Coordinates of C-alpha atoms and ligand atoms in Angstrom, one line a residue:
X1 CA -15.5 -1.3 24.8
X2 CA -15.6 -1.6 21.0
X3 CA -14.6 0.8 18.2
X4 CA -17.4 1.7 15.9
X5 CA -15.3 2.8 12.9
X6 CA -12.0 1.7 11.3
X7 CA -10.0 1.7 14.6
X8 CA -8.2 4.4 16.5
X9 CA -11.4 5.9 17.9
X10 CA -9.6 6.6 21.2
X11 CA -10.3 3.3 23.0
X12 CA -7.0 3.3 24.9
X13 CA -7.6 6.7 26.4
X14 CA -11.1 5.8 27.5
X15 CA -10.2 2.3 28.8
X16 CA -7.6 4.0 31.0
X17 CA -10.1 6.6 32.2
X18 CA -12.8 3.9 33.0
X19 CA -10.3 1.4 34.5
X20 CA -10.9 2.8 38.0
X21 CA -14.3 1.2 38.0
X22 CA -13.1 -2.3 37.2
X23 CA -10.9 -4.9 38.8
X24 CA -9.3 -6.0 35.6
X25 CA -8.9 -5.1 31.9
X26 CA -8.9 -7.8 29.3
X27 CA -8.0 -7.9 25.6
X28 CA -9.9 -10.5 23.6
X29 CA -9.0 -10.0 19.9
X30 CA -6.3 -8.7 17.6
X31 CA -2.6 -8.6 18.4
X32 CA 0.2 -6.1 18.2
X33 CA -1.4 -4.4 15.2
X34 CA -3.3 -2.5 17.9
X35 CA -1.9 0.8 19.1
X36 CA -3.8 2.2 22.1
X37 CA -2.6 5.6 23.4
X38 CA -2.9 6.8 27.0
X39 CA -1.7 10.3 27.9
X40 CA -1.0 11.3 31.5
X41 CA 0.2 14.8 31.9
X42 CA 2.8 15.2 29.2
X43 CA 3.7 11.5 29.1
X44 CA 2.4 9.4 26.3
X45 CA 2.2 5.5 26.5
X46 CA 1.3 3.3 23.5
X47 CA 0.0 -0.2 24.3
X48 CA 0.1 -2.9 21.6
X49 CA -0.6 -6.1 23.6
X50 CA -0.7 -5.0 27.3
X51 CA -4.3 -3.9 28.1
X52 CA -4.7 -0.2 28.6
X53 CA -5.6 -0.5 32.3
X54 CA -1.9 -1.0 33.1
X55 CA -1.2 2.5 34.4
X56 CA -4.2 2.3 36.7
X57 CA -2.7 -0.8 38.4
X58 CA -5.5 -3.1 37.3
X59 CA -5.2 -6.8 36.8
X60 CA -4.3 -7.4 33.1
X61 CA -5.7 -10.3 31.1
X62 CA -4.8 -11.4 27.5
X63 CA -7.5 -13.8 26.3
X64 CA -7.2 -16.8 23.9
X65 CA -8.5 -14.7 20.9
X66 CA -5.4 -12.5 20.9
X67 CA -2.5 -13.4 18.6
X68 CA 0.5 -12.9 20.9
X69 CA 3.8 -11.7 19.6
X70 CA 6.2 -12.4 22.6
X71 CA 8.9 -10.1 21.1
X72 CA 6.6 -7.1 21.1
X73 CA 5.2 -8.0 24.5
X74 CA 8.8 -8.3 25.9
X75 CA 9.7 -4.8 24.5
X76 CA 6.4 -3.4 25.9
X77 CA 7.0 -4.7 29.4
X78 CA 10.5 -3.3 29.4
X79 CA 9.3 0.3 29.2
X80 CA 6.3 -0.1 31.5
X81 CA 6.6 0.2 35.3
X82 CA 8.0 -3.0 36.9
X83 CA 4.8 -3.9 38.8
X84 CA 2.9 -4.2 35.5
X85 CA 4.4 -7.6 34.7
X86 CA 3.1 -9.0 38.0
X87 CA -0.4 -8.0 37.1
X88 CA -0.4 -9.9 33.7
X89 CA -2.1 -13.2 32.9
X90 CA -1.8 -14.6 29.4
X91 CA -4.1 -17.4 28.2
X92 CA -2.3 -20.6 27.3
X93 CA -4.4 -21.0 24.2
X94 CA -3.2 -17.8 22.5
X95 CA -1.7 -18.3 19.1
X96 CA 1.9 -17.1 18.8
X97 CA 3.1 -14.6 16.2
X98 CA 6.7 -15.4 15.1
X99 CA 9.1 -13.6 12.9
X100 CA 8.1 -16.0 10.1
X101 CA 4.5 -14.6 10.2
X102 CA 5.8 -11.1 9.9
X103 CA 8.0 -12.0 7.0
X104 CA 5.1 -13.8 5.3
X105 CA 2.8 -10.8 5.9
X106 CA 5.2 -8.7 3.8
X107 CA 5.4 -11.4 1.1
X108 CA 1.6 -11.4 0.9
X109 CA 1.4 -7.7 0.6
X110 CA 3.9 -7.7 -2.2
X111 CA 2.0 -10.4 -4.0
X112 CA -1.2 -8.3 -3.8
X113 CA 0.5 -5.4 -5.6
X114 CA -1.8 -2.5 -6.2
X115 CA -4.6 -4.2 -4.2
X116 CA -2.4 -4.5 -1.1
X117 CA -4.3 -4.1 2.2
X118 CA -1.8 -1.9 3.8
X119 CA -1.4 -4.2 6.8
X120 CA 0.6 -3.2 9.9
X121 CA 3.1 -6.0 8.9
X122 CA 2.8 -7.4 12.4
X123 CA 2.1 -10.9 11.1
X124 CA -1.5 -10.8 12.1
X125 CA -3.0 -12.4 8.9
X126 CA -0.5 -15.2 8.7
X127 CA -0.8 -16.0 12.4
X128 CA -4.6 -16.3 12.4
X129 CA -4.4 -18.2 9.1
X130 CA -2.0 -20.7 10.6
X131 CA -4.5 -21.1 13.5
X132 CA -7.3 -21.9 11.1
X133 CA -5.0 -24.4 9.3
X134 CA -4.3 -25.9 12.7
X135 CA -0.6 -25.3 12.3
X136 CA -0.2 -22.4 14.8
X137 CA 2.0 -22.8 17.8
X138 CA 0.3 -21.6 21.0
X139 CA 1.6 -20.2 24.2
X140 CA 1.2 -23.5 25.9
X141 CA 3.3 -25.2 23.3
X142 CA 6.3 -23.2 24.2
X143 CA 6.6 -25.4 27.2
X144 CA 5.5 -28.7 25.6
X145 CA 6.9 -29.3 22.1
X146 CA 9.2 -26.4 21.4
X147 CA 10.4 -27.7 18.1
X148 CA 7.4 -26.3 16.2
X149 CA 8.0 -28.8 13.4
X150 CA 4.7 -28.2 11.6
X151 CA 4.9 -24.5 11.3
X152 CA 8.5 -24.8 10.4
X153 CA 7.8 -27.2 7.5
X154 CA 4.8 -25.1 6.4
X155 CA 6.9 -22.0 6.1
X156 CA 9.8 -23.9 4.4
X157 CA 7.3 -25.1 1.8
X158 CA 6.4 -21.4 1.1
X159 CA 10.0 -20.3 0.8
X160 CA 10.2 -18.6 4.2
X161 CA 13.4 -19.6 6.0
X162 CA 12.5 -21.0 9.5
X163 CA 16.0 -20.9 10.9
X164 CA 15.2 -18.0 13.2
X165 CA 12.7 -20.2 15.2
X166 CA 14.8 -21.9 17.8
X167 CA 16.3 -18.6 19.2
X168 CA 12.8 -17.0 19.1
X169 CA 11.3 -19.9 21.0
X170 CA 13.9 -19.5 23.8
X171 CA 13.3 -15.7 24.0
X172 CA 9.5 -16.2 23.9
X173 CA 9.7 -18.6 26.9
X174 CA 11.6 -16.0 28.9
X175 CA 9.0 -13.3 28.1
X176 CA 5.9 -15.3 29.1
X177 CA 7.4 -17.5 31.9
X178 CA 5.2 -17.4 35.0
X179 CA 2.5 -15.4 33.3
X180 CA 0.5 -18.2 31.6
X181 CA -2.9 -19.5 32.7
X182 CA -6.6 -19.8 32.0
X183 CA -8.0 -16.3 31.3
X184 CA -11.6 -17.4 30.8
X185 CA -11.7 -19.0 34.3
X186 CA -10.1 -16.0 35.8
X187 CA -12.8 -13.6 34.3
X188 CA -15.6 -15.9 35.6
X189 CA -13.9 -16.1 39.0
X190 CA -13.6 -12.3 39.3
X191 CA -17.3 -12.1 38.4
X192 CA -18.3 -14.7 41.0
X193 CA -16.7 -12.7 43.8
X194 CA -18.6 -9.6 42.7
X195 CA -15.8 -7.9 40.7
X196 CA -15.9 -6.7 37.1
X197 CA -13.7 -6.8 34.1
X198 CA -13.5 -4.2 31.3
X199 CA -13.2 -5.9 27.9
X200 CA -11.0 -3.8 25.6
X201 CA -11.4 -4.4 21.8
X202 CA -8.7 -3.7 19.4
X203 CA -9.4 -2.3 15.9
X204 CA -12.9 -1.2 14.9
X205 CA -16.1 -2.8 13.8
X206 CA -15.5 -2.0 10.1
X207 CA -12.3 -3.9 10.2
X208 CA -14.0 -7.1 11.4
X209 CA -12.9 -10.2 9.3
X210 CA -16.5 -11.3 8.7
X211 CA -18.6 -8.1 9.0
X212 CA -16.1 -5.3 8.0
X213 CA -15.2 -3.8 4.6
X214 CA -13.8 -7.2 3.4
X215 CA -11.1 -7.8 2.0
X216 CA -9.7 -4.5 3.5
X217 CA -10.1 -5.8 7.1
X218 CA -8.0 -7.3 9.8
X219 CA -7.9 -11.1 10.4
X220 CA -9.7 -11.3 13.7
X221 CA -13.1 -10.3 15.0
X222 CA -13.6 -6.8 16.4
X223 CA -17.3 -6.9 17.3
X224 CA -19.0 -7.3 20.7
X225 CA -20.2 -10.8 19.8
X226 CA -16.6 -12.0 19.9
X227 CA -16.0 -11.0 23.5
X228 CA -17.1 -14.4 25.0
X229 CA -15.5 -16.5 22.3
X230 CA -12.2 -14.5 22.4
X231 CA -12.0 -14.9 26.2
X232 CA -13.5 -18.3 26.7
X233 CA -16.5 -17.1 28.9
X234 CA -20.2 -17.8 28.6
X235 CA -22.1 -15.0 26.6
X236 CA -24.1 -14.3 29.7
X237 CA -20.9 -13.0 31.4
X238 CA -20.1 -10.5 28.6
X239 CA -22.0 -7.6 30.1
X240 CA -23.1 -4.3 28.4
X241 CA -21.2 -2.9 25.5
X242 CA -19.9 0.6 25.2
X243 CA -19.2 1.8 21.6
X244 CA -16.6 4.4 20.9
X245 CA -16.7 6.8 17.9
X246 CA -14.5 9.6 16.9
X247 CA -16.4 12.8 15.8
X248 CA -14.8 12.4 12.4
X249 CA -13.5 9.2 10.7
X250 CA -10.0 7.9 10.1
X251 CA -8.7 4.9 8.3
X252 CA -5.1 3.6 8.0
X253 CA -4.3 1.4 5.1
X254 CA -6.2 0.8 1.8
X255 CA -9.8 0.1 1.2
X256 CA -13.0 2.0 0.5
X257 CA -13.8 5.1 2.6
X258 CA -17.0 6.8 1.3
X259 CA -16.8 9.9 3.5
X260 CA -13.1 10.5 2.9
X261 CA -12.2 14.2 2.7
X262 CA -10.5 15.0 -0.5
X263 CA -9.5 18.7 0.1
X264 CA -7.1 20.5 2.4
X265 CA -9.5 20.1 5.4
X266 CA -8.2 16.5 5.7
X267 CA -4.6 17.8 6.2
X268 CA -5.9 20.3 8.8
X269 CA -7.8 17.6 10.8
X270 CA -4.8 15.2 10.5
X271 CA -2.5 17.9 11.9
X272 CA -4.8 19.1 14.7
X273 CA -5.9 15.6 15.7
X274 CA -2.3 14.2 15.3
X275 CA -3.7 11.5 13.1
X276 CA -0.7 9.3 12.6
X277 CA -0.7 5.5 13.2
X278 CA 0.2 4.6 16.8
X279 CA 1.7 1.3 15.5
X280 CA 3.2 2.2 12.2
X281 CA 3.4 6.0 12.2
X282 CA 1.6 6.2 8.9
X283 CA -0.6 9.2 8.2
X284 CA -4.2 8.3 8.7
X285 CA -6.7 9.0 6.0
X286 CA -9.4 11.4 7.3
X287 CA -13.1 11.7 6.6
X288 CA -16.3 13.1 7.9
X289 CA -18.6 11.3 10.3
X290 CA -20.5 8.6 8.4
X291 CA -24.0 7.8 9.8
X292 CA -24.5 5.0 7.3
X293 CA -21.5 3.1 8.6
X294 CA -22.2 4.1 12.2
X295 CA -25.8 2.8 12.1
X296 CA -24.5 -0.5 10.7
X297 CA -21.8 -0.7 13.5
X298 CA -24.3 0.2 16.3
X299 CA -26.7 -2.4 15.0
X300 CA -24.1 -5.1 14.7
X301 CA -22.8 -4.5 18.2
X302 CA -26.1 -3.8 19.8
X303 CA -24.7 -0.8 21.6
X304 CA -27.0 1.4 23.5
X305 CA -24.3 3.6 25.1
X306 CA -21.6 5.4 23.3
X307 CA -18.6 7.5 23.9
X308 CA -17.5 10.3 21.5
X309 CA -13.9 11.3 21.2
X310 CA -11.8 14.1 19.9
X311 CA -14.4 16.9 20.1
X312 CA -11.6 19.4 20.7
X313 CA -10.3 18.8 17.2
X314 CA -13.4 20.0 15.5
X315 CA -13.1 23.3 17.6
X316 CA -10.3 24.2 15.2
X317 CA -12.1 23.4 12.0
X318 CA -14.6 25.8 10.4
X319 CA -16.5 23.2 8.4
X320 CA -18.5 20.3 9.9
X321 CA -20.2 17.7 7.7
X322 CA -22.0 14.4 8.3
X323 CA -22.6 11.8 5.7
X324 CA -26.3 10.9 6.1
X325 CA -26.7 8.5 3.2
X326 CA -25.0 7.1 0.1
X327 CA -25.9 7.6 -3.5
X328 CA -25.5 4.5 -5.6
X329 CA -26.5 4.0 -9.3
X330 CA -28.7 7.1 -9.2
X331 CA -30.6 6.3 -5.9
X332 CA -30.1 7.1 -2.3
X333 CA -29.4 4.2 0.0
X334 CA -28.5 3.5 3.6
X335 CA -27.0 0.1 2.9
X336 CA -23.4 -0.2 4.2
X337 CA -22.8 -3.6 2.7
X338 CA -23.0 -4.9 -0.8
X339 CA -20.8 -6.7 -3.3
X340 CA -17.1 -6.3 -3.5
X341 CA -16.5 -2.8 -4.8
X342 CA -19.9 -1.4 -3.7
X343 CA -18.4 0.9 -1.0
X344 CA -15.9 2.4 -3.4
X345 CA -18.7 3.1 -5.9
X346 CA -21.1 5.0 -3.5
X347 CA -21.1 8.8 -3.3
X348 CA -21.6 10.4 0.2
X349 CA -24.7 12.6 0.7
X350 CA -23.8 15.2 3.3
X351 CA -25.6 17.4 5.8
X352 CA -23.9 20.3 7.6
X353 CA -26.2 20.5 10.7
X354 CA -24.1 23.1 12.6
X355 CA -20.5 24.1 13.2
X356 CA -18.3 22.9 16.0
X357 CA -15.8 25.7 15.4
X358 CA -14.6 27.6 18.4
X359 CA -16.3 25.3 21.0
X360 CA -14.4 25.4 24.4
X361 CA -14.5 22.7 27.1
X362 CA -12.9 24.4 30.1
X363 CA -16.1 24.8 32.0
X364 CA -18.0 21.7 30.9
X365 CA -19.9 20.7 27.8
X366 CA -20.4 23.7 25.5
X367 CA -23.7 24.3 23.6
X368 CA -22.3 23.1 20.3
X369 CA -21.2 19.8 21.8
X370 CA -24.6 19.4 23.4
X371 CA -26.1 19.8 19.9
X372 CA -23.8 17.1 18.5
X373 CA -24.7 14.8 21.4
X374 CA -28.4 15.3 20.7
X375 CA -27.9 14.9 17.0
X376 CA -26.1 11.6 17.3
X377 CA -28.4 10.3 20.0
X378 CA -31.3 10.9 17.6
X379 CA -29.6 9.6 14.5
X380 CA -28.2 6.5 16.0
X381 CA -30.8 5.7 18.7
X382 CA -28.2 5.6 21.4
X383 CA -27.3 7.4 24.6
X384 CA -24.0 9.3 24.8
X385 CA -22.4 8.7 28.2
X386 CA -18.9 10.0 27.7
X387 CA -17.3 12.8 25.8
X388 CA -13.6 13.1 25.3
X389 CA -12.1 16.5 24.5
X390 CA -8.4 16.1 24.7
X391 CA -5.8 13.3 24.7
X392 CA -5.0 13.8 28.4
X393 CA -6.7 11.3 30.7
X394 CA -8.6 14.1 32.6
X395 CA -10.1 15.7 29.5
X396 CA -13.2 13.6 29.7
X397 CA -16.8 14.5 30.6
X398 CA -19.3 12.0 31.9
X399 CA -22.9 12.7 31.0
Ligands
GDP1 P1 -7.2 3.6 19.8 O1 -6.5 2.7 18.9 O2 -8.7 3.5 19.6 O3 -6.8 3.4 21.3 O4 -6.8 5.1 19.4 P2 -5.3 5.6 19.2 O5 -4.6 5.7 20.5 O6 -4.6 4.7 18.1 O7 -5.5 7.0 18.5 C1 -6.2 8.0 19.2 C2 -5.3 9.2 19.2 O8 -6.0 10.3 19.6 C3 -4.2 9.0 20.2 O9 -3.1 9.8 19.8 C4 -4.8 9.6 21.5 O10 -3.8 10.2 22.4 C5 -5.6 10.8 20.9 N1 -6.9 11.1 21.6 C6 -7.7 10.3 22.2 N2 -8.8 11.0 22.6 C7 -8.6 12.2 22.2 C8 -9.4 13.4 22.3 O11 -10.5 13.5 22.8 N3 -8.8 14.6 21.8 C9 -7.6 14.6 21.2 N4 -7.2 15.7 20.7 N5 -6.9 13.5 21.1 C10 -7.4 12.3 21.6
IMO2 P1 -6.4 -0.1 17.0 O1 -6.7 -1.2 18.0 C1 -6.4 1.1 12.8 C2 -5.7 -2.0 9.8 C3 -4.4 -1.9 9.0 C4 -4.9 -2.5 7.7 C5 -5.8 -3.6 8.1 C6 -5.2 -5.0 8.2 O2 -5.2 0.7 17.3 O3 -7.6 0.6 16.7 P2 -3.5 -6.1 9.9 O4 -2.1 -5.7 10.3 O5 -4.4 -6.2 11.0 O6 -3.5 -7.3 9.0 O7 -4.0 -4.9 8.9 O8 -6.3 -3.2 9.4 N1 -5.5 -2.0 11.3 C7 -5.8 -1.0 12.1 N2 -6.2 0.3 11.8 N3 -6.3 0.8 14.1 C8 -5.9 -0.5 14.4 O9 -5.9 -1.0 15.7 C9 -5.6 -1.4 13.4 N4 -5.2 -2.7 13.4 C10 -5.2 -3.0 12.1 O10 -4.0 -0.5 8.9 O11 -5.7 -1.5 7.0
MG3 MG1 -4.9 2.8 17.6

């Protein structure tokens, strides 16, 4: 399952919903910058590192492509039911995120000044950068060379005090003890005995380090093609992707957002949809559906099936708009990419095909929602297989 926008499409809710059909749920990218929400009755759970199948009692896998912050994982495990820990397997190759990475994340943001990315400050950029520099401590190293001399010298040279490391190493060992193994082999093994694994992406396609709205992106890969690499499995084992989109768009942090709503409707949608960051609590920026961006994301991920979330939110909003193309330098275009700055120069071209106002979901999919499903299937060349119309687990319709 991958997000087709800038994250927060409702992946957590749908992973939990679908988890019944799988033996295990695996994360393959990102780190504790993710905030995946699952609501059962009136109880809300936010997952940062633990896969969102935890409350369905599934086996839980954290693949090598994840940047693992043991402090966050420790806190997360404390508030989850006791049996969740026993279900967890963490790949030994995961890079670790330390307090130094978090401190340096803040230093970099300050350095960028007005062009700050608006990161989650979870140390994600520095941790993946250290991996690329071949300085990153990994989970396996906690039990081998726990001095972490290279990363310590590296941060000292940047003016970041490494003295917190020894205590953090001891705490990290305690958190991951008994949970470390080879996730790639485990996924293949589950497949061999006829089982299946749901791969849960964090972030969204437009935040991908290579293919997103660079430089306003995250530091890992958020697209389907990263599933095998992030887990350490052959591409042939990666299965069929499901894309998730929210029936409007949100973005947390800075960066271009062509279909951003500039009037009071954005406040209304934010309030009805409770659009505040699950990790940082920041208000999310709100925009209309953007078909240019979505066609790009659908193409990049090769998704044939999609899920649409948050339809209930549009029931409260009189207006409904869809961005069908961009205008750039006097001509219409459906190009999502371009030079740095291109996305902040384009003007959205909108269509208001129908209104979703007043649609009710108590007795199945209402006519207005059927119209939206048909409209998106036509426009994106996909099949809509799931519709989510409320935060609660059961507010889901399979088509
Ligand atoms: P994720 O990062 O993709 O897992 O999404 P988040 O959990 O960060 O953000 C989605 C938010 O919308 C959470 O607060 C969910 O509880 C909520 N949510 C998910 N699906 C729906 C839906 O269909 N309707 C409403 N109203 N809320 C939803
Ligand atoms: P989920 O999995 C929404 C955004 C940040 C920032 C940029 C870089 O819940 O969909 P980072 O901390 O990764 O270096 O920040 O990416 N971002 C997210 N936005 N949902 C997320 O995850 C995000 N993870 C990172 O807001 O703009
Ligand atoms: Mg989220």
